[in-house]
Coordinates of C-alpha atoms and ligand atoms in Angstrom, one line a residue:
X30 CA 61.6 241.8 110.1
X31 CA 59.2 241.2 113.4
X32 CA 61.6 244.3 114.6
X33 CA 60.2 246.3 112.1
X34 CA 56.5 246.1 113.1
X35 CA 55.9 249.9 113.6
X36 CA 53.9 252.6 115.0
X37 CA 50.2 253.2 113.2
X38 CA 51.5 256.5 112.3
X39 CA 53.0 254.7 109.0
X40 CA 56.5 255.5 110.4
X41 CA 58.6 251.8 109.4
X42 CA 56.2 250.3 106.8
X43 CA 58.4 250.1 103.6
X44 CA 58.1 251.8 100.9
X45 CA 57.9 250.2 97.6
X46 CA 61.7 251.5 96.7
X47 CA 63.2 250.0 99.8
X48 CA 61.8 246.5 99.0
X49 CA 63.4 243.6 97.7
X50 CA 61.7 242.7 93.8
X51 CA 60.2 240.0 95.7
X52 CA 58.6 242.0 98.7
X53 CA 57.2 244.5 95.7
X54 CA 55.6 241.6 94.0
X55 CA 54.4 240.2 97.1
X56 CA 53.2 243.6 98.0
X57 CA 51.5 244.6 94.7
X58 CA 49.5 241.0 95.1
X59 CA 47.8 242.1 98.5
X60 CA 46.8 245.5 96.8
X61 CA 45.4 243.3 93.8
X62 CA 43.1 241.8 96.4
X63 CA 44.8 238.5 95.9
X64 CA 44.6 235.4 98.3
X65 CA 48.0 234.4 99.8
X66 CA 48.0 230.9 100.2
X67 CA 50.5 228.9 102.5
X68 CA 52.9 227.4 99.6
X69 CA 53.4 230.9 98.4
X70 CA 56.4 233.2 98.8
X71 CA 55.9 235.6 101.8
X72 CA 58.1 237.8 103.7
X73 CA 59.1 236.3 107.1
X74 CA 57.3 239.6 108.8
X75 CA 54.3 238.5 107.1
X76 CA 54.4 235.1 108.4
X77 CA 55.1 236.3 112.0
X78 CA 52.3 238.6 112.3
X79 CA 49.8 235.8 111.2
X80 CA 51.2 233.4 113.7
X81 CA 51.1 236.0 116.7
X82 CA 47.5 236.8 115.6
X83 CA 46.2 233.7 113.9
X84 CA 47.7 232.3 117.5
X85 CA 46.4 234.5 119.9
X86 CA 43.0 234.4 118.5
X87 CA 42.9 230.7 118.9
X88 CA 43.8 231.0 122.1
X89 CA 41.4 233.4 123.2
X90 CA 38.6 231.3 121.7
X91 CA 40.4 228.4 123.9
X92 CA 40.4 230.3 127.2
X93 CA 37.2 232.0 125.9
X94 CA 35.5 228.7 127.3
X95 CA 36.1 229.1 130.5
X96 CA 34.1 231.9 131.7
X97 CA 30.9 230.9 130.1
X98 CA 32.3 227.0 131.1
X99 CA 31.1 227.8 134.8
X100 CA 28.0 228.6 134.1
X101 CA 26.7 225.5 132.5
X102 CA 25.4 223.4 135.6
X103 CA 24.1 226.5 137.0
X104 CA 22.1 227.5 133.6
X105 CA 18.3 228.5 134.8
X106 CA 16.7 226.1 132.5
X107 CA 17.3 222.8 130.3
X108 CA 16.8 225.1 127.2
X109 CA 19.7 228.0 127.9
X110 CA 21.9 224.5 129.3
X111 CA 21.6 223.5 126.1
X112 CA 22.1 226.5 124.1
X113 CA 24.8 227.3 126.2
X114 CA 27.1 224.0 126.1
X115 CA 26.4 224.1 122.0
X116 CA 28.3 228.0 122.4
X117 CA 30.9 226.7 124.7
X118 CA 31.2 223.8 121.9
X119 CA 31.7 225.8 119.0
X120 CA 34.3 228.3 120.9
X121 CA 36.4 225.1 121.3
X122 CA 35.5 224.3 117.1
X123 CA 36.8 228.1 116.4
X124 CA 40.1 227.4 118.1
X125 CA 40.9 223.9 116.3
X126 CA 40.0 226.1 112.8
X127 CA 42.5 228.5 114.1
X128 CA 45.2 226.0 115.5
X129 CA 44.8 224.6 111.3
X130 CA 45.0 228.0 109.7
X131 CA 48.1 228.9 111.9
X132 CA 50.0 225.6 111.2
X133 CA 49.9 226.0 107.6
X134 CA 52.8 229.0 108.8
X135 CA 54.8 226.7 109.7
X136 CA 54.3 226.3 113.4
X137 CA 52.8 223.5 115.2
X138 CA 49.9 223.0 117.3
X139 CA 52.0 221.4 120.3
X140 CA 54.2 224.9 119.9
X141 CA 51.5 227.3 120.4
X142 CA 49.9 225.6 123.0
X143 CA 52.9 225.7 125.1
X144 CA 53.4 229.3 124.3
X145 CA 50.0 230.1 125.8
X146 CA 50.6 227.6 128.9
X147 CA 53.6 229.5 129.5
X148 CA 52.2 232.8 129.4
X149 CA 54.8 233.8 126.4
X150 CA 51.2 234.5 123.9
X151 CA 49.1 236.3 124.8
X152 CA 44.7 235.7 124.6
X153 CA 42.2 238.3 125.2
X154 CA 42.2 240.5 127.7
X155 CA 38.2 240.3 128.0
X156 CA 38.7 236.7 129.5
X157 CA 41.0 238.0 132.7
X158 CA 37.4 239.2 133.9
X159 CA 35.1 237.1 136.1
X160 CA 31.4 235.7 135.3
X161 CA 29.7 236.7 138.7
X162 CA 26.2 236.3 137.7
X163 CA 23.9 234.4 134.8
X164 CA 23.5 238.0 133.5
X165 CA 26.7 238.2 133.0
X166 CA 26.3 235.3 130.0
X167 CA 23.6 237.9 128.5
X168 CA 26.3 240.3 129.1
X169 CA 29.4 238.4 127.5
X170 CA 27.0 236.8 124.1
X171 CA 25.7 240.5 123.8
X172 CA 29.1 242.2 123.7
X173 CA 31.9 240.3 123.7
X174 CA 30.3 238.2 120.8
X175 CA 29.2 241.3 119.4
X176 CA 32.6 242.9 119.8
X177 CA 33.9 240.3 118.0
X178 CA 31.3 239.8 114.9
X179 CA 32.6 243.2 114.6
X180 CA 36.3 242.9 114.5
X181 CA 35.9 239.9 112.3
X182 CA 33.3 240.4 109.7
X183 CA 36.3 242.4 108.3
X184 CA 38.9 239.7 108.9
X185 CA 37.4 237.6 105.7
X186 CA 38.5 239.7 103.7
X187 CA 41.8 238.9 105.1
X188 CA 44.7 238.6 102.6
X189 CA 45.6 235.2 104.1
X190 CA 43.7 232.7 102.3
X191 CA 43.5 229.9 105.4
X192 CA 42.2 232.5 108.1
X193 CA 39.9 234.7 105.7
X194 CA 38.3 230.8 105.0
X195 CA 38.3 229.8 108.6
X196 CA 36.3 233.5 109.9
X197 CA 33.5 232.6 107.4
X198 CA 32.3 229.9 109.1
X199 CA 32.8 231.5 112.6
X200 CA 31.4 234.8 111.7
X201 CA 28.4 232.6 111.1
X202 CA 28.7 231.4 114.8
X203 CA 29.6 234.2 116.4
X204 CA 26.0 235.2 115.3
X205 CA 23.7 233.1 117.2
X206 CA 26.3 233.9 120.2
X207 CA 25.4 237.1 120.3
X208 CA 21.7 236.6 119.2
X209 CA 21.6 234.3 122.2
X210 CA 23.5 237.0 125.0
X211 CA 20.7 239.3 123.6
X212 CA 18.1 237.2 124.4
X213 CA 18.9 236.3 127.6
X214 CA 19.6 240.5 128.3
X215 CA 16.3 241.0 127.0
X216 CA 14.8 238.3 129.4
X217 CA 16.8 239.8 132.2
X218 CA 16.2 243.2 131.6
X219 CA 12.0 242.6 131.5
X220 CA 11.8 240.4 134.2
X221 CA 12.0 241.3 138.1
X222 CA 13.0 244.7 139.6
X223 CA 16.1 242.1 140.7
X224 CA 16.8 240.6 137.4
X225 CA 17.1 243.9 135.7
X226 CA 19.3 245.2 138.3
X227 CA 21.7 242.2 137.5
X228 CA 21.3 242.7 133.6
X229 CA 22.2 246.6 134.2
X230 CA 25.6 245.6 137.0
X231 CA 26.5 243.1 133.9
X232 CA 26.3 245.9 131.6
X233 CA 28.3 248.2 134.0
X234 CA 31.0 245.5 134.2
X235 CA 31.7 244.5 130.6
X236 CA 31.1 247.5 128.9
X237 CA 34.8 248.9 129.0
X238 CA 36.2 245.7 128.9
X239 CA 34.6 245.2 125.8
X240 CA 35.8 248.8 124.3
X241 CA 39.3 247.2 125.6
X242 CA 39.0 244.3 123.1
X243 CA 39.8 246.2 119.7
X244 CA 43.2 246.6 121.7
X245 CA 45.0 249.9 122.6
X246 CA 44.1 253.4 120.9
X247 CA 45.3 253.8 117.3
X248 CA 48.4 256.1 118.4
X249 CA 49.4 253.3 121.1
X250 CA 48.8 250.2 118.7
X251 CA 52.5 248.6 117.1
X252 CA 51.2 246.6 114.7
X253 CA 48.3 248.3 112.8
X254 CA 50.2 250.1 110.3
X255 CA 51.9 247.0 109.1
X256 CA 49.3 244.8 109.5
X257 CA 46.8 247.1 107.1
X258 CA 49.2 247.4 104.5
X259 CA 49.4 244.0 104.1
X260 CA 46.1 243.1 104.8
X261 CA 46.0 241.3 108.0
X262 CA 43.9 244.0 109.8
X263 CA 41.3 245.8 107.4
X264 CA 40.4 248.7 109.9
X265 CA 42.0 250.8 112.9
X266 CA 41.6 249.7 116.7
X267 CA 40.0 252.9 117.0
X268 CA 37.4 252.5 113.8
X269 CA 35.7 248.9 115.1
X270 CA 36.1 250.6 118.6
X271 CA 33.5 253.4 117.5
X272 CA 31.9 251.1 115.0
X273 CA 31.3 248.9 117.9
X274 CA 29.6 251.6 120.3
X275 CA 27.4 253.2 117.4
X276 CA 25.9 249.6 117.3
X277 CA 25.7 248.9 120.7
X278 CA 24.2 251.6 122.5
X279 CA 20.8 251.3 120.5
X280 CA 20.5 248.1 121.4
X281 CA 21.1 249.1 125.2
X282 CA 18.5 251.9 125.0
X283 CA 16.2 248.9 123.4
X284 CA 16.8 246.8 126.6
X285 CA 16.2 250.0 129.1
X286 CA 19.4 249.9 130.5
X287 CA 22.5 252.1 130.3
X288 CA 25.7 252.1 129.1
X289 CA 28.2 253.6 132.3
X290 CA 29.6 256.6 130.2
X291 CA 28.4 259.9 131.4
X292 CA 29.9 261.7 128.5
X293 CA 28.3 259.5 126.2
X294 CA 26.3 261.8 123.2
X295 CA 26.0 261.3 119.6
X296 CA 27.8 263.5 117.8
X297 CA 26.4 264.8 114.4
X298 CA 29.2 266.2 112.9
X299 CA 31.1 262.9 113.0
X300 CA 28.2 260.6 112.6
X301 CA 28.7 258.6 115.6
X302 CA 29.3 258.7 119.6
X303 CA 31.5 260.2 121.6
X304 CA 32.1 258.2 124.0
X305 CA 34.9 257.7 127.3
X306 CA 38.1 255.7 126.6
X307 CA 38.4 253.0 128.6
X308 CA 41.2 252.8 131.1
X309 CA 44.0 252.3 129.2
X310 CA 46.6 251.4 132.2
X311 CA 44.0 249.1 133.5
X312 CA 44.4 247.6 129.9
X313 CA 47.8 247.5 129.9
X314 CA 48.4 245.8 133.6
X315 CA 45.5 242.8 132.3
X316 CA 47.6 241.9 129.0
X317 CA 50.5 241.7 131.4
X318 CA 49.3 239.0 133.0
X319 CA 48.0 241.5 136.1
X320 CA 43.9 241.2 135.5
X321 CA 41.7 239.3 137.8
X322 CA 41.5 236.3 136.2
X323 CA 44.9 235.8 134.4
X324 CA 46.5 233.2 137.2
X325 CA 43.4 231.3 137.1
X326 CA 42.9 231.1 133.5
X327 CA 46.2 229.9 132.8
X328 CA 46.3 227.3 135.8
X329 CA 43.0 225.9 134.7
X330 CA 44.2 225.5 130.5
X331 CA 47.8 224.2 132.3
X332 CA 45.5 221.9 134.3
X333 CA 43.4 220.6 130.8
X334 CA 46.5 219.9 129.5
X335 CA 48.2 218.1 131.9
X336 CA 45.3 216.0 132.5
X337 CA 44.8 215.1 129.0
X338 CA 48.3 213.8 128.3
X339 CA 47.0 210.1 128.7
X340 CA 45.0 210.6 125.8
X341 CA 47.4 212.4 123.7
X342 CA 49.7 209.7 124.0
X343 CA 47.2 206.9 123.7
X344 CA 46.0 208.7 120.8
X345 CA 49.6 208.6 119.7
X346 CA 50.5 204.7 120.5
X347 CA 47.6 203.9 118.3
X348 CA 48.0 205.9 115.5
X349 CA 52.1 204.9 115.3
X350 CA 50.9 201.2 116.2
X351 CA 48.7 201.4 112.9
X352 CA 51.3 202.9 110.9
X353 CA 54.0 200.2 112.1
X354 CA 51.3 197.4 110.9
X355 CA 50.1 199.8 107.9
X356 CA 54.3 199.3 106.7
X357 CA 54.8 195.6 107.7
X358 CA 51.8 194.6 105.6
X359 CA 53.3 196.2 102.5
Ligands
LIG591 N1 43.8 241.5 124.5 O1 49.5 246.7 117.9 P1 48.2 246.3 118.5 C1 36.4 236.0 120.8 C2 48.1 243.4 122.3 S1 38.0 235.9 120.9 C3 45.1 241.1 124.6 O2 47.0 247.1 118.2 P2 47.3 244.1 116.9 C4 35.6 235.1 121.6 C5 48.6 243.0 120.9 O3 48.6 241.6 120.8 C6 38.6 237.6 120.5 N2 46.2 241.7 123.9 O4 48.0 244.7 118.1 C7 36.0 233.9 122.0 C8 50.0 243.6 121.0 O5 50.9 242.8 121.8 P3 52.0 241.8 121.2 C9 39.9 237.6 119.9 C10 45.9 242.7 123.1 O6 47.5 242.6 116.9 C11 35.2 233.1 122.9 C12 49.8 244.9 121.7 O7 48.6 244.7 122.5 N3 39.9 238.1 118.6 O8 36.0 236.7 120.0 O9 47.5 244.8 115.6 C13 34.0 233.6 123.3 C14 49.6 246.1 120.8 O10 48.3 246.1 120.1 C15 44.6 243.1 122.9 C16 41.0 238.2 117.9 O11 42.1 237.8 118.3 C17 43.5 242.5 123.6 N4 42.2 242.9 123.5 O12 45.7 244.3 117.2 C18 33.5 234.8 122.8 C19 40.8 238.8 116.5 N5 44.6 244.1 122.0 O13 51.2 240.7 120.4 C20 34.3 235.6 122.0 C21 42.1 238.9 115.7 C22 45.9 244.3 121.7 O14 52.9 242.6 120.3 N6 43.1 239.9 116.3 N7 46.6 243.4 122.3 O15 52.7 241.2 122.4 C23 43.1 241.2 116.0 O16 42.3 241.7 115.3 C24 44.2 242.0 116.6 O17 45.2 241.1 117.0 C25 43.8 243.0 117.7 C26 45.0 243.7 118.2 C27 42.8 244.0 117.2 C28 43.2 242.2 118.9

């Protein structure tokens, strides 16, 4: 089935006479708008996409810690400390709903983790890039939050009842992150000569790896054709991709800065930007494990998880220790 996942040209994705009765009914559920709930029958296809993207989405709000992680004992003020450790804090809240909407698939937490430690999932490919400067926290709340509000808004309407449930709550979060980036661009961008120069090189930095995050350009992405018709993705790479930079660049003009795209114009006739593709090969080469920050990433979550064992398994004596006493007192 996973062999089947298919071009977005709609090449692969069954038709209604080649399915099984039960694929059809399954099928004619998702275009009913119906929730799909974990005891329900679901094709094994199905169940693999969610746990490839259900996974790598918890892992990228796992690894997503990192680059704002460093910045916390070097945060200009007790105030952005604060706000700043609360983000970092719900990130690692987003994963564990995610780790809990994936297991209901079947898979474990314990096996996903060790799929990301080994480099066999992947997380995304905005993380591979470095925080050089506290602008660059403006920088990754303002778009990479924002980037992701705008990927998954959509994703509660997800046909999957246990990840549509779990986005609500961080759609709400995902809010104040990028609320809080914006603040601190705004801050940067109306302060010294110096700080507005470090807002605008943030800016320069993470503007096409942000465009990157929606994932490779419609005719290049494997899964979306699938994915839509059964309602795990609810728009194109390339539609939250332009939805993303019709938002954005207002909000840059706002701040005074610009967005590093020459060609960038709005367009009338299409209602929107045009706007420069971001490096696709460069894309490619990060979600191979090639990007500036892949080795690190990984060796720091391999690190985390090493050192934590001793209170996995403490965790673990207890709770079997309480379930030995729990049966001998029955
Ligand atoms: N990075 O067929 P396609 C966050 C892969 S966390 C890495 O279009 P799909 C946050 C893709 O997996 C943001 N890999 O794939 C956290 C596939 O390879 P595989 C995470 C990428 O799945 C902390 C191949 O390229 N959000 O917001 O239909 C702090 C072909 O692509 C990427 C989510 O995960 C990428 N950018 O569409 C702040 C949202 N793009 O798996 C913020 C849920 C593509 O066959 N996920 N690939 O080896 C999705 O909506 C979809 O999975 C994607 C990709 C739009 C990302």
């Amino acid at each position: 089935m996973y062999a089947q996942m298919v071009k977005s040209t709609g090449e692969g994705v069954k038709s209604p006479e080649d399915m099984t009765a039960e694929e059809r009914a399954f099928q004619e559920r998702i275009d009913a708008g119906e929730k799909i709930e974990p005891k329900d029958w679901m094709p094994a296809g199905y169940r693999k996409t969610l746990i490839r993207q259900i996974g790598q989405h918890a892992h990228s709000e796992i690894v997503g810690q990192l680059p704002e992680g460093n910045w916390i004992t070097r945060a200009p003020t007790l105030e952005r400390k604060a706000i700043l450790l609360a983000k970092v804090q719900d990130e690692a809240g987003h994963g564990l709903y995610l780790y809990c909407a994936a297991e209901t698939l079947g898979v474990s937490r314990d096996e996903l983790t060790e799929d990301l430690l080994s480099g066999k999932m992947k997380y995304s490919s905005i993380f591979n890039y470095p925080t050089l400067t506290w602008a660059d926290m403006g920088a990754v709340g303002w778009l990479v939050d924002g980037a992701a509000i705008m990927n998954q808004v959509p994703l509660q309407r997800t046909s999957f009842g246990p990840y549509a449930r779990a986005m609500v709550r961080i759609c709400k979060e995902e809010s104040f992150h990028q609320r809080q980036g914006y603040d601190i661009m705004m801050k940067m961008a109306n302060g010294t000569p110096a700080q507005k120069r470090m807002a605008q090189d943030a800016l320069n930095r993470f503007w096409y790896p942000s465009l990157m995050m929606f994932g490779p350009s419609d005719q290049d992405s494997v899964h979306s054709a699938q994915s839509m018709a059964w309602k795990i993705k609810m728009n194109t790479n390339d539609e939250l991709r332009q939805k993303f930079v019709d938002q954005t660049v207002p909000q840059a003009e706002y701040l005074g800065l610009t967005v590093p795209d020459e060609t960038l114009a709005w367009n009338d006739d299409k209602g929107g930007y045009d706007f420069a593709e971001p490096d696709w090969s460069e894309f490619f080469d990060v979600i191979k494990g090639n990007g500036p920050c892949n080795v690190e990433r990984l060796a720091a979550r391999n690190k985390a998880w090493d050192d934590g064992k001793w209170v996995r398994d403490g965790l673990l004596a207890h709770a079997e220790k309480r379930a030995a006493a729990k049966v001998a007192a029955e």
